[in-house]
Each structure stands twice: as C-alpha cells, then as structure tokens.
Short mmCIF file of N, CA and C and ligand atoms in Angstrom, two decimals:
data_model
loop_
_atom_site.label_atom_id
_atom_site.label_comp_id
_atom_site.label_asym_id
_atom_site.label_seq_id
_atom_site.Cartn_x
_atom_site.Cartn_y
_atom_site.Cartn_z
N MET X 1 -133.37 121.47 113.86
CA MET X 1 -133.32 120.04 114.20
C MET X 1 -131.88 119.60 114.48
N GLN X 2 -131.00 119.98 113.53
CA GLN X 2 -129.59 119.60 113.67
C GLN X 2 -128.98 120.16 114.97
N LYS X 3 -129.39 121.38 115.27
CA LYS X 3 -128.88 122.03 116.49
C LYS X 3 -129.24 121.24 117.74
N ILE X 4 -130.50 120.79 117.78
CA ILE X 4 -130.96 120.02 118.94
C ILE X 4 -130.16 118.74 119.08
N ALA X 5 -129.95 118.06 117.93
CA ALA X 5 -129.19 116.80 117.96
C ALA X 5 -127.78 117.06 118.51
N LEU X 6 -127.12 118.14 118.03
CA LEU X 6 -125.78 118.48 118.52
C LEU X 6 -125.79 118.75 120.02
N LEU X 7 -126.83 119.45 120.45
CA LEU X 7 -126.95 119.78 121.87
C LEU X 7 -127.07 118.51 122.70
N LEU X 8 -127.89 117.56 122.19
CA LEU X 8 -128.08 116.30 122.91
C LEU X 8 -126.76 115.54 123.03
N ILE X 9 -126.00 115.51 121.94
CA ILE X 9 -124.71 114.82 121.96
C ILE X 9 -123.79 115.47 122.99
N ALA X 10 -123.79 116.80 122.97
CA ALA X 10 -122.94 117.52 123.91
C ALA X 10 -123.31 117.19 125.35
N VAL X 11 -124.61 117.16 125.61
CA VAL X 11 -125.07 116.85 126.97
C VAL X 11 -124.64 115.43 127.35
N ALA X 12 -124.83 114.49 126.40
CA ALA X 12 -124.49 113.10 126.68
C ALA X 12 -123.00 112.97 126.99
N LEU X 13 -122.16 113.63 126.17
CA LEU X 13 -120.71 113.58 126.39
C LEU X 13 -120.35 114.13 127.76
N PHE X 14 -120.96 115.25 128.07
CA PHE X 14 -120.67 115.92 129.35
C PHE X 14 -121.02 115.00 130.53
N ALA X 15 -122.20 114.38 130.39
CA ALA X 15 -122.67 113.50 131.46
C ALA X 15 -121.72 112.32 131.65
N SER X 16 -121.26 111.75 130.52
CA SER X 16 -120.38 110.58 130.65
C SER X 16 -119.04 110.98 131.26
N CYS X 17 -118.55 112.17 130.91
CA CYS X 17 -117.31 112.64 131.53
C CYS X 17 -117.47 112.80 133.03
N GLN X 18 -118.60 113.38 133.41
CA GLN X 18 -118.85 113.60 134.83
C GLN X 18 -118.83 112.29 135.61
N SER X 19 -119.52 111.27 135.06
CA SER X 19 -119.61 110.03 135.83
C SER X 19 -118.24 109.36 135.91
N GLU X 20 -117.43 109.53 134.85
CA GLU X 20 -116.08 108.96 134.89
C GLU X 20 -115.26 109.62 136.00
N LYS X 21 -115.40 110.93 136.05
CA LYS X 21 -114.67 111.69 137.06
C LYS X 21 -115.05 111.23 138.46
N LYS X 22 -116.34 111.04 138.65
CA LYS X 22 -116.85 110.64 139.95
C LYS X 22 -116.25 109.29 140.37
N GLU X 23 -116.24 108.36 139.43
CA GLU X 23 -115.68 107.03 139.74
C GLU X 23 -114.24 107.15 140.22
N LYS X 24 -113.46 107.99 139.53
CA LYS X 24 -112.05 108.15 139.91
C LYS X 24 -111.92 108.70 141.32
N GLU X 25 -112.76 109.66 141.65
CA GLU X 25 -112.71 110.25 143.00
C GLU X 25 -112.97 109.19 144.06
N GLU X 26 -113.96 108.35 143.78
CA GLU X 26 -114.31 107.31 144.76
C GLU X 26 -113.14 106.36 144.99
N ILE X 27 -112.43 106.06 143.91
CA ILE X 27 -111.29 105.14 144.05
C ILE X 27 -110.23 105.77 144.96
N VAL X 28 -109.96 107.06 144.77
CA VAL X 28 -108.96 107.74 145.59
C VAL X 28 -109.38 107.75 147.06
N ILE X 29 -110.65 108.03 147.30
CA ILE X 29 -111.15 108.06 148.68
C ILE X 29 -110.97 106.67 149.30
N GLY X 30 -111.25 105.65 148.51
CA GLY X 30 -111.09 104.27 148.99
C GLY X 30 -109.67 104.00 149.43
N LYS X 31 -108.70 104.45 148.65
CA LYS X 31 -107.29 104.22 148.99
C LYS X 31 -106.93 104.91 150.30
N LYS X 32 -107.46 106.10 150.49
CA LYS X 32 -107.12 106.87 151.69
C LYS X 32 -107.52 106.12 152.96
N THR X 33 -108.69 105.49 152.95
CA THR X 33 -109.13 104.82 154.17
C THR X 33 -108.33 103.54 154.41
N VAL X 34 -107.80 102.95 153.33
CA VAL X 34 -107.03 101.71 153.48
C VAL X 34 -105.68 102.01 154.15
N ALA X 35 -105.03 103.12 153.73
CA ALA X 35 -103.72 103.46 154.27
C ALA X 35 -103.87 104.06 155.67
N GLU X 36 -103.84 103.20 156.68
CA GLU X 36 -104.05 103.63 158.05
C GLU X 36 -102.75 104.18 158.64
N LYS X 37 -102.85 105.23 159.42
CA LYS X 37 -101.65 105.80 160.04
C LYS X 37 -101.24 104.96 161.25
N PRO X 38 -99.93 104.91 161.58
CA PRO X 38 -99.48 104.16 162.76
C PRO X 38 -100.26 104.55 164.02
N TYR X 39 -100.54 105.85 164.15
CA TYR X 39 -101.31 106.32 165.32
C TYR X 39 -102.64 105.57 165.45
N ASP X 40 -103.34 105.43 164.31
CA ASP X 40 -104.66 104.78 164.33
C ASP X 40 -104.53 103.29 164.62
N ILE X 41 -103.51 102.65 164.04
CA ILE X 41 -103.28 101.23 164.29
C ILE X 41 -102.97 101.04 165.78
N GLY X 42 -102.07 101.90 166.30
CA GLY X 42 -101.68 101.81 167.70
C GLY X 42 -102.87 102.02 168.63
N LYS X 43 -103.70 102.99 168.29
CA LYS X 43 -104.87 103.28 169.12
C LYS X 43 -105.81 102.07 169.15
N ARG X 44 -105.97 101.45 167.98
CA ARG X 44 -106.86 100.28 167.88
C ARG X 44 -106.31 99.12 168.72
N ILE X 45 -105.00 98.89 168.67
CA ILE X 45 -104.41 97.79 169.45
C ILE X 45 -104.49 98.10 170.94
N PHE X 46 -104.14 99.34 171.29
CA PHE X 46 -104.12 99.76 172.70
C PHE X 46 -105.50 99.57 173.35
N ASN X 47 -106.53 99.93 172.58
CA ASN X 47 -107.89 99.85 173.12
C ASN X 47 -108.60 98.57 172.72
N GLY X 48 -107.92 97.71 171.99
CA GLY X 48 -108.52 96.47 171.51
C GLY X 48 -107.79 95.25 172.01
N LYS X 49 -107.13 94.54 171.07
CA LYS X 49 -106.54 93.25 171.43
C LYS X 49 -105.41 93.36 172.46
N GLY X 50 -104.78 94.53 172.58
CA GLY X 50 -103.71 94.70 173.57
C GLY X 50 -104.26 94.83 174.99
N LYS X 51 -105.52 95.28 175.08
CA LYS X 51 -106.20 95.50 176.37
C LYS X 51 -105.43 96.44 177.30
N CYS X 52 -104.57 97.27 176.73
CA CYS X 52 -103.76 98.19 177.54
C CYS X 52 -104.65 99.19 178.28
N TYR X 53 -105.77 99.56 177.65
CA TYR X 53 -106.67 100.58 178.23
C TYR X 53 -107.23 100.15 179.59
N THR X 54 -107.28 98.83 179.85
CA THR X 54 -107.85 98.39 181.12
C THR X 54 -107.01 98.88 182.30
N CYS X 55 -105.72 99.12 182.07
CA CYS X 55 -104.86 99.61 183.16
C CYS X 55 -104.29 100.99 182.90
N HIS X 56 -104.34 101.46 181.64
CA HIS X 56 -103.75 102.77 181.32
C HIS X 56 -104.79 103.72 180.75
N LYS X 57 -105.15 104.74 181.51
CA LYS X 57 -105.98 105.82 180.99
C LYS X 57 -105.02 106.85 180.41
N ILE X 58 -105.56 107.88 179.73
CA ILE X 58 -104.65 108.85 179.13
C ILE X 58 -104.08 109.80 180.20
N ASP X 59 -104.95 110.43 180.97
CA ASP X 59 -104.48 111.54 181.81
C ASP X 59 -104.55 111.27 183.30
N LYS X 60 -104.87 110.04 183.69
CA LYS X 60 -104.84 109.78 185.14
C LYS X 60 -104.39 108.35 185.43
N LYS X 61 -103.89 108.17 186.64
CA LYS X 61 -103.44 106.86 187.06
C LYS X 61 -104.65 105.98 187.32
N SER X 62 -104.60 104.72 186.89
CA SER X 62 -105.62 103.76 187.35
C SER X 62 -104.83 102.59 187.94
N ILE X 63 -104.88 101.41 187.33
CA ILE X 63 -104.04 100.32 187.85
C ILE X 63 -102.58 100.61 187.48
N GLY X 64 -102.40 101.11 186.28
CA GLY X 64 -101.07 101.53 185.84
C GLY X 64 -101.02 103.04 185.71
N PRO X 65 -99.82 103.60 185.53
CA PRO X 65 -99.71 105.05 185.33
C PRO X 65 -100.41 105.49 184.05
N GLY X 66 -100.89 106.74 184.01
CA GLY X 66 -101.52 107.27 182.80
C GLY X 66 -100.51 107.40 181.67
N ILE X 67 -101.01 107.43 180.42
CA ILE X 67 -100.11 107.54 179.26
C ILE X 67 -99.29 108.83 179.33
N GLN X 68 -99.93 109.92 179.78
CA GLN X 68 -99.19 111.19 179.88
C GLN X 68 -98.02 111.08 180.85
N GLU X 69 -98.26 110.42 181.99
CA GLU X 69 -97.22 110.24 182.99
C GLU X 69 -96.07 109.38 182.41
N ILE X 70 -96.45 108.29 181.75
CA ILE X 70 -95.43 107.40 181.16
C ILE X 70 -94.58 108.18 180.14
N MET X 71 -95.26 108.91 179.23
CA MET X 71 -94.52 109.59 178.17
C MET X 71 -93.69 110.76 178.70
N LYS X 72 -94.12 111.35 179.82
CA LYS X 72 -93.33 112.42 180.43
C LYS X 72 -91.97 111.85 180.85
N VAL X 73 -92.02 110.72 181.55
CA VAL X 73 -90.77 110.09 182.00
C VAL X 73 -89.93 109.63 180.80
N TYR X 74 -90.61 109.06 179.79
CA TYR X 74 -89.86 108.58 178.62
C TYR X 74 -89.21 109.74 177.85
N ASN X 75 -89.92 110.87 177.75
CA ASN X 75 -89.34 112.03 177.07
C ASN X 75 -88.15 112.58 177.85
N GLU X 76 -88.34 112.70 179.16
CA GLU X 76 -87.27 113.25 180.01
C GLU X 76 -86.00 112.40 179.91
N GLN X 77 -86.19 111.08 179.89
CA GLN X 77 -85.02 110.21 179.91
C GLN X 77 -84.64 109.73 178.51
N ASN X 78 -85.34 110.27 177.51
CA ASN X 78 -85.08 109.87 176.12
C ASN X 78 -85.10 108.34 175.98
N ALA X 79 -86.09 107.71 176.61
CA ALA X 79 -86.17 106.25 176.64
C ALA X 79 -87.00 105.71 175.46
N ASP X 80 -86.88 104.41 175.27
CA ASP X 80 -87.44 103.75 174.08
C ASP X 80 -88.60 102.82 174.49
N VAL X 81 -89.82 103.23 174.14
CA VAL X 81 -91.02 102.44 174.50
C VAL X 81 -90.96 101.04 173.89
N VAL X 82 -90.57 100.97 172.62
CA VAL X 82 -90.55 99.67 171.94
C VAL X 82 -89.58 98.71 172.63
N ALA X 83 -88.41 99.23 173.04
CA ALA X 83 -87.43 98.38 173.74
C ALA X 83 -88.03 97.84 175.03
N PHE X 84 -88.78 98.69 175.76
CA PHE X 84 -89.42 98.21 176.99
C PHE X 84 -90.45 97.12 176.66
N LEU X 85 -91.26 97.35 175.63
CA LEU X 85 -92.32 96.39 175.28
C LEU X 85 -91.74 95.07 174.78
N LYS X 86 -90.48 95.11 174.32
CA LYS X 86 -89.80 93.88 173.87
C LYS X 86 -89.00 93.25 175.01
N GLN X 87 -89.11 93.80 176.21
CA GLN X 87 -88.36 93.34 177.39
C GLN X 87 -86.85 93.48 177.20
N GLU X 88 -86.47 94.50 176.41
CA GLU X 88 -85.05 94.76 176.22
C GLU X 88 -84.58 95.91 177.10
N ALA X 89 -85.53 96.56 177.79
CA ALA X 89 -85.17 97.68 178.67
C ALA X 89 -85.93 97.57 179.98
N GLU X 90 -85.30 98.03 181.05
CA GLU X 90 -85.87 97.97 182.40
C GLU X 90 -87.01 98.99 182.55
N PRO X 91 -87.94 98.73 183.49
CA PRO X 91 -88.99 99.73 183.77
C PRO X 91 -88.40 100.97 184.42
N ILE X 92 -88.87 102.15 184.03
CA ILE X 92 -88.34 103.40 184.59
C ILE X 92 -89.43 104.27 185.19
N VAL X 93 -90.71 103.90 184.97
CA VAL X 93 -91.79 104.76 185.45
C VAL X 93 -92.16 104.41 186.90
N ASP X 94 -92.47 103.14 187.12
CA ASP X 94 -92.89 102.71 188.46
C ASP X 94 -92.41 101.27 188.70
N PRO X 95 -91.09 101.11 188.85
CA PRO X 95 -90.50 99.75 188.96
C PRO X 95 -91.14 98.92 190.08
N GLU X 96 -91.69 99.57 191.11
CA GLU X 96 -92.27 98.82 192.23
C GLU X 96 -93.48 97.98 191.84
N THR X 97 -94.22 98.44 190.83
CA THR X 97 -95.41 97.67 190.40
C THR X 97 -95.17 96.96 189.07
N TYR X 98 -93.91 96.81 188.71
CA TYR X 98 -93.54 96.19 187.42
C TYR X 98 -94.13 94.78 187.26
N THR X 99 -94.30 94.06 188.38
CA THR X 99 -94.84 92.69 188.29
C THR X 99 -96.23 92.69 187.64
N VAL X 100 -97.00 93.76 187.87
CA VAL X 100 -98.34 93.85 187.26
C VAL X 100 -98.22 94.02 185.75
N MET X 101 -97.31 94.90 185.32
CA MET X 101 -97.10 95.15 183.89
C MET X 101 -96.53 93.90 183.21
N LYS X 102 -95.71 93.17 183.95
CA LYS X 102 -95.06 91.98 183.39
C LYS X 102 -96.04 90.96 182.82
N THR X 103 -97.25 90.90 183.38
CA THR X 103 -98.24 89.92 182.91
C THR X 103 -98.61 90.14 181.45
N ASN X 104 -98.27 91.33 180.90
CA ASN X 104 -98.66 91.64 179.52
C ASN X 104 -97.66 91.19 178.47
N PHE X 105 -96.47 90.76 178.92
CA PHE X 105 -95.46 90.44 177.91
C PHE X 105 -95.83 89.19 177.10
N ALA X 106 -96.67 88.34 177.66
CA ALA X 106 -97.12 87.17 176.89
C ALA X 106 -97.84 87.63 175.62
N ILE X 107 -98.75 88.59 175.77
CA ILE X 107 -99.49 89.07 174.59
C ILE X 107 -98.61 89.97 173.74
N LEU X 108 -97.76 90.79 174.38
CA LEU X 108 -96.89 91.70 173.62
C LEU X 108 -95.94 90.93 172.70
N LYS X 109 -95.54 89.74 173.12
CA LYS X 109 -94.65 88.92 172.29
C LYS X 109 -95.29 88.50 170.97
N THR X 110 -96.63 88.48 170.94
CA THR X 110 -97.32 88.05 169.71
C THR X 110 -97.45 89.21 168.71
N PHE X 111 -97.06 90.43 169.11
CA PHE X 111 -97.18 91.58 168.21
C PHE X 111 -95.91 91.76 167.37
N SER X 112 -96.09 92.19 166.13
CA SER X 112 -94.94 92.44 165.25
C SER X 112 -94.24 93.73 165.67
N HIS X 113 -93.02 93.93 165.15
CA HIS X 113 -92.27 95.16 165.43
C HIS X 113 -93.09 96.38 165.00
N ASP X 114 -93.73 96.29 163.83
CA ASP X 114 -94.54 97.41 163.34
C ASP X 114 -95.72 97.70 164.27
N GLU X 115 -96.31 96.66 164.82
CA GLU X 115 -97.42 96.88 165.75
C GLU X 115 -96.93 97.57 167.03
N LEU X 116 -95.74 97.18 167.50
CA LEU X 116 -95.18 97.83 168.69
C LEU X 116 -94.83 99.29 168.39
N LYS X 117 -94.31 99.54 167.18
CA LYS X 117 -94.01 100.92 166.77
C LYS X 117 -95.31 101.74 166.72
N ALA X 118 -96.40 101.09 166.28
CA ALA X 118 -97.70 101.78 166.20
C ALA X 118 -98.21 102.12 167.60
N ILE X 119 -98.04 101.19 168.54
CA ILE X 119 -98.43 101.46 169.94
C ILE X 119 -97.64 102.66 170.45
N GLU X 120 -96.33 102.67 170.15
CA GLU X 120 -95.48 103.78 170.58
C GLU X 120 -95.97 105.11 169.98
N ALA X 121 -96.31 105.08 168.68
CA ALA X 121 -96.79 106.30 168.01
C ALA X 121 -98.06 106.81 168.69
N TYR X 122 -98.95 105.88 169.02
CA TYR X 122 -100.20 106.28 169.70
C TYR X 122 -99.90 106.86 171.08
N MET X 123 -99.03 106.18 171.85
CA MET X 123 -98.73 106.65 173.21
C MET X 123 -98.05 108.01 173.18
N LYS X 124 -97.17 108.23 172.19
CA LYS X 124 -96.49 109.53 172.08
C LYS X 124 -97.50 110.64 171.85
N GLU X 125 -98.44 110.39 170.90
CA GLU X 125 -99.38 111.45 170.56
C GLU X 125 -100.43 111.64 171.66
N ALA X 126 -100.95 110.54 172.19
CA ALA X 126 -101.95 110.64 173.26
C ALA X 126 -101.31 111.24 174.51
N GLY X 127 -100.04 110.91 174.75
CA GLY X 127 -99.35 111.39 175.94
C GLY X 127 -99.05 112.88 175.88
N ASN X 128 -98.96 113.41 174.67
CA ASN X 128 -98.64 114.83 174.54
C ASN X 128 -99.90 115.71 174.46
N SER X 129 -101.09 115.05 174.32
CA SER X 129 -102.32 115.83 174.26
C SER X 129 -102.76 116.18 175.67
N LYS X 130 -103.21 117.37 175.85
CA LYS X 130 -103.62 117.78 177.19
C LYS X 130 -105.12 117.67 177.35
C1 HEC U 201 -102.93 94.56 184.27
C2 HEC U 201 -102.69 95.98 184.12
C3 HEC U 201 -101.88 96.46 182.93
C4 HEC U 201 -102.12 96.23 181.60
C5 HEC U 201 -103.26 95.43 180.95
C6 HEC U 201 -101.09 96.95 180.85
N1 HEC U 201 -100.24 97.58 181.72
FE1 HEC U 201 -98.65 98.76 181.22
N2 HEC U 201 -98.25 99.05 183.18
C7 HEC U 201 -98.99 98.55 184.24
C8 HEC U 201 -98.37 98.97 185.50
C9 HEC U 201 -98.87 98.63 186.91
C10 HEC U 201 -97.24 99.74 185.15
C11 HEC U 201 -96.24 100.42 186.11
C12 HEC U 201 -95.06 99.51 186.31
C13 HEC U 201 -93.94 99.81 185.37
O1 HEC U 201 -93.50 100.97 185.29
O2 HEC U 201 -93.49 98.88 184.67
C14 HEC U 201 -97.18 99.77 183.68
C15 HEC U 201 -96.22 100.43 182.92
C16 HEC U 201 -96.21 100.52 181.55
C17 HEC U 201 -95.20 101.25 180.80
C18 HEC U 201 -94.04 102.03 181.39
C19 HEC U 201 -92.91 101.04 181.70
C20 HEC U 201 -91.76 101.62 182.44
O3 HEC U 201 -90.74 101.98 181.83
O4 HEC U 201 -91.83 101.71 183.69
C21 HEC U 201 -95.53 101.11 179.47
C22 HEC U 201 -94.77 101.69 178.29
C23 HEC U 201 -96.72 100.30 179.41
N3 HEC U 201 -97.10 99.95 180.70
C24 HEC U 201 -97.35 99.94 178.24
C25 HEC U 201 -98.43 99.04 178.20
C26 HEC U 201 -99.00 98.57 176.96
C27 HEC U 201 -98.57 98.96 175.55
C28 HEC U 201 -100.02 97.71 177.30
C29 HEC U 201 -100.90 96.89 176.39
C30 HEC U 201 -100.24 95.90 175.58
C31 HEC U 201 -100.07 97.68 178.75
N4 HEC U 201 -99.08 98.50 179.26
C32 HEC U 201 -101.00 96.95 179.48
C33 HEC U 201 -100.11 97.78 184.17
C34 HEC U 201 -100.68 97.30 183.00
#
C-alpha cells in the first residue's frame, strides 16, 4: 500500500515538473517571435505601407529598377541607401527617371531612421539573393 502511495506522489511530482517546463518553453518561443529582425521589418514595410514593391521587383526592372540592379550599383560605388532615402544623396542608378522615385519622399519622410535602416537591410539581402 505504502509503495503505491509513494509511486503516486512520484508521478504527481514528475507531472507538475513537466508542465512547469512546458510553460517556460512557451514563454521563450513567445519572446522569439516578438524580437523581429531588421530584414523582416524592412520586408514588411517594402511590401506594405512603403508600397515600394509596386515599382521595384527583386530581379527584374518594372517601373523602377529591380532591387538586385539597385544593390549592384550601390555595392560597386559603396553608396548609402539610407542617405538616398533621406534625400541626402543624389540618385546613382537611373537619374533620368528620378522624378518618378521622387514622388515617394513624402511617405519616406514619415519613416523613422530605424525603419529606413530596416528597408536597407531588406534590400541588401534581397538584392544579393539570386
Ligand atoms: C512610383 C514608382 C516607385 C515607387 C513606389 C518606389 N520607387 Fe524607388 N525608384 C523608382 C524609379 C523609377 C527609380 C529609378 C530612378 C532613380 O534611380 O532614382 C527608383 C530608384 C530607387 C532607388 C535607387 C536610387 C538611386 O540611387 O538611383 C532606391 C534605393 C529606391 N528606389 C528605393 C525605393 C523604396 C525604399 C521605395 C518604397 C518606400 C521605393 N523606392 C518606391 C520608382 C519607384
């Protein structure tokens, strides 16, 4: 009889430890999804409120040059995407159609420095993917 009681206690203890462990794991997983990488933030802005995707595809020209084309020129010239988006640097990819890109500075002005850095992070990574 005593043995069975001990066994039951052991099982109960084990079960409670397990559920505690599980709760902790869930909390950690929760934190991971909250901490978004700049790449993901940039991708969301580029394809969302920034509406950049309407003119910029990744690997081909549409209304604007593709991201790969833009980043090729930026890498070659060691240029700064954020400076361009802040209107602190001249266009270097296709200055002839700059007037079309210029229409976006109204919305770009509403983005924080971190949001512009996130767009840059996304363009760098998307531009380097083949
Ligand atoms: C209405 C179409 C359009 C939209 C929307 C648009 N672009 Fe552009 N973009 C262009 C065109 C056309 C060019 C080529 C002219 C130029 O080089 O500035 C360009 C060029 C660029 C360049 C290269 C600039 C350079 O040095 O020549 C970057 C970087 C860029 N766009 C980022 C963005 C981002 C980020 C967004 C979203 C906030 C965006 N664009 C939205 C049309 C657009």
